Amino acid sequence: MVLLALVVEKNDDGFLARMPGIQGAFAEGDTIEEAIFNCVDVIKMIAAYRAERGEHLPVDSVEVTPNTRLAVSIPVELPA
């Protein structure tokens, strides 16, 4: 298991959760929790797709900006 950095920001439609460094790893939600859960689902799909292709998820550092409201680490099982 690896801990991945997830950034959550307020936007016009609610909240945006994103994982820096992984293309397509973002999701919106009406609440912070919904955005996080949606983003975790997206990350799992990306991880499974990349594992099928023999690719790894790049892990980057988190960039915190003035708009950043919350940064969390989430546990994700990555296929070997």
PDB file of C-alpha atoms in Angstrom:
ATOM      1  CA  MET A   1       0.000   0.000   0.000  1.00  0.00           C
ATOM      2  CA  VAL A   2       1.185   3.498  -0.794  1.00  0.00           C
ATOM      3  CA  LEU A   3      -0.012   6.871   0.503  1.00  0.00           C
ATOM      4  CA  LEU A   4      -0.791   9.321  -2.278  1.00  0.00           C
ATOM      5  CA  ALA A   5      -1.197  13.075  -1.893  1.00  0.00           C
ATOM      6  CA  LEU A   6      -4.614  14.434  -2.755  1.00  0.00           C
ATOM      7  CA  VAL A   7      -5.409  18.147  -2.955  1.00  0.00           C
ATOM      8  CA  VAL A   8      -8.953  19.471  -2.490  1.00  0.00           C
ATOM      9  CA  GLU A   9      -9.928  22.975  -3.578  1.00  0.00           C
ATOM     10  CA  LYS A  10     -13.167  24.942  -3.609  1.00  0.00           C
ATOM     11  CA  ASN A  11     -14.476  25.795  -7.070  1.00  0.00           C
ATOM     12  CA  ASP A  12     -17.605  27.389  -8.512  1.00  0.00           C
ATOM     13  CA  ASP A  13     -19.539  24.101  -8.547  1.00  0.00           C
ATOM     14  CA  GLY A  14     -18.465  22.699  -5.167  1.00  0.00           C
ATOM     15  CA  PHE A  15     -15.092  21.054  -4.616  1.00  0.00           C
ATOM     16  CA  LEU A  16     -12.352  19.671  -6.835  1.00  0.00           C
ATOM     17  CA  ALA A  17     -10.091  16.852  -5.636  1.00  0.00           C
ATOM     18  CA  ARG A  18      -6.951  16.157  -7.661  1.00  0.00           C
ATOM     19  CA  MET A  19      -3.780  14.155  -7.459  1.00  0.00           C
ATOM     20  CA  PRO A  20      -0.837  16.204  -8.692  1.00  0.00           C
ATOM     21  CA  GLY A  21       1.358  14.514 -11.262  1.00  0.00           C
ATOM     22  CA  ILE A  22      -1.171  12.026 -12.621  1.00  0.00           C
ATOM     23  CA  GLN A  23      -2.981  13.080 -15.765  1.00  0.00           C
ATOM     24  CA  GLY A  24      -6.743  12.700 -15.412  1.00  0.00           C
ATOM     25  CA  ALA A  25      -6.670  12.098 -11.646  1.00  0.00           C
ATOM     26  CA  PHE A  26      -9.310  14.585 -10.566  1.00  0.00           C
ATOM     27  CA  ALA A  27     -12.997  14.645  -9.688  1.00  0.00           C
ATOM     28  CA  GLU A  28     -15.605  17.088  -8.457  1.00  0.00           C
ATOM     29  CA  GLY A  29     -18.216  16.809  -5.750  1.00  0.00           C
ATOM     30  CA  ASP A  30     -20.799  18.899  -3.955  1.00  0.00           C
ATOM     31  CA  THR A  31     -18.951  18.285  -0.675  1.00  0.00           C
ATOM     32  CA  ILE A  32     -15.294  17.745   0.231  1.00  0.00           C
ATOM     33  CA  GLU A  33     -16.032  14.117   1.075  1.00  0.00           C
ATOM     34  CA  GLU A  34     -17.813  13.469  -2.224  1.00  0.00           C
ATOM     35  CA  ALA A  35     -14.953  15.002  -4.212  1.00  0.00           C
ATOM     36  CA  ILE A  36     -12.417  12.843  -2.330  1.00  0.00           C
ATOM     37  CA  PHE A  37     -14.383   9.606  -2.792  1.00  0.00           C
ATOM     38  CA  ASN A  38     -14.945  10.360  -6.481  1.00  0.00           C
ATOM     39  CA  CYS A  39     -11.250  11.091  -6.984  1.00  0.00           C
ATOM     40  CA  VAL A  40     -10.217   7.894  -5.181  1.00  0.00           C
ATOM     41  CA  ASP A  41     -12.415   5.929  -7.610  1.00  0.00           C
ATOM     42  CA  VAL A  42     -10.746   7.661 -10.569  1.00  0.00           C
ATOM     43  CA  ILE A  43      -7.263   6.967  -9.173  1.00  0.00           C
ATOM     44  CA  LYS A  44      -8.117   3.276  -8.732  1.00  0.00           C
ATOM     45  CA  MET A  45      -9.271   3.076 -12.363  1.00  0.00           C
ATOM     46  CA  ILE A  46      -6.110   4.815 -13.577  1.00  0.00           C
ATOM     47  CA  ALA A  47      -3.924   2.512 -11.447  1.00  0.00           C
ATOM     48  CA  ALA A  48      -5.654  -0.612 -12.795  1.00  0.00           C
ATOM     49  CA  TYR A  49      -5.372   0.607 -16.399  1.00  0.00           C
ATOM     50  CA  ARG A  50      -1.681   1.406 -16.013  1.00  0.00           C
ATOM     51  CA  ALA A  51      -1.016  -1.932 -14.299  1.00  0.00           C
ATOM     52  CA  GLU A  52      -2.566  -3.745 -17.285  1.00  0.00           C
ATOM     53  CA  ARG A  53      -0.095  -1.909 -19.515  1.00  0.00           C
ATOM     54  CA  GLY A  54       2.859  -2.581 -17.202  1.00  0.00           C
ATOM     55  CA  GLU A  55       3.121   1.090 -16.235  1.00  0.00           C
ATOM     56  CA  HIS A  56       3.536   2.625 -12.780  1.00  0.00           C
ATOM     57  CA  LEU A  57       1.858   5.620 -11.176  1.00  0.00           C
ATOM     58  CA  PRO A  58       4.261   8.531 -10.816  1.00  0.00           C
ATOM     59  CA  VAL A  59       4.227  10.009  -7.331  1.00  0.00           C
ATOM     60  CA  ASP A  60       4.864  13.749  -7.111  1.00  0.00           C
ATOM     61  CA  SER A  61       5.091  16.213  -4.300  1.00  0.00           C
ATOM     62  CA  VAL A  62       2.065  18.343  -3.482  1.00  0.00           C
ATOM     63  CA  GLU A  63       1.960  21.955  -4.589  1.00  0.00           C
ATOM     64  CA  VAL A  64       0.025  24.052  -2.082  1.00  0.00           C
ATOM     65  CA  THR A  65      -1.380  27.314  -3.433  1.00  0.00           C
ATOM     66  CA  PRO A  66      -3.428  30.064  -1.756  1.00  0.00           C
ATOM     67  CA  ASN A  67      -6.578  28.319  -3.108  1.00  0.00           C
ATOM     68  CA  THR A  68      -5.690  25.002  -1.482  1.00  0.00           C
ATOM     69  CA  ARG A  69      -8.141  24.248   1.290  1.00  0.00           C
ATOM     70  CA  LEU A  70      -7.211  20.719   2.216  1.00  0.00           C
ATOM     71  CA  ALA A  71      -4.455  18.253   1.424  1.00  0.00           C
ATOM     72  CA  VAL A  72      -4.877  14.631   2.490  1.00  0.00           C
ATOM     73  CA  SER A  73      -3.061  11.344   2.053  1.00  0.00           C
ATOM     74  CA  ILE A  74      -5.113   8.378   0.927  1.00  0.00           C
ATOM     75  CA  PRO A  75      -4.147   4.700   1.047  1.00  0.00           C
ATOM     76  CA  VAL A  76      -4.407   3.001  -2.336  1.00  0.00           C
ATOM     77  CA  GLU A  77      -3.615  -0.623  -3.152  1.00  0.00           C
ATOM     78  CA  LEU A  78      -1.572  -0.617  -6.341  1.00  0.00           C
ATOM     79  CA  PRO A  79      -1.366  -3.779  -8.428  1.00  0.00           C
ATOM     80  CA  ALA A  80       2.108  -5.339  -8.377  1.00  0.00           C
TER      81      ALA A  80
END
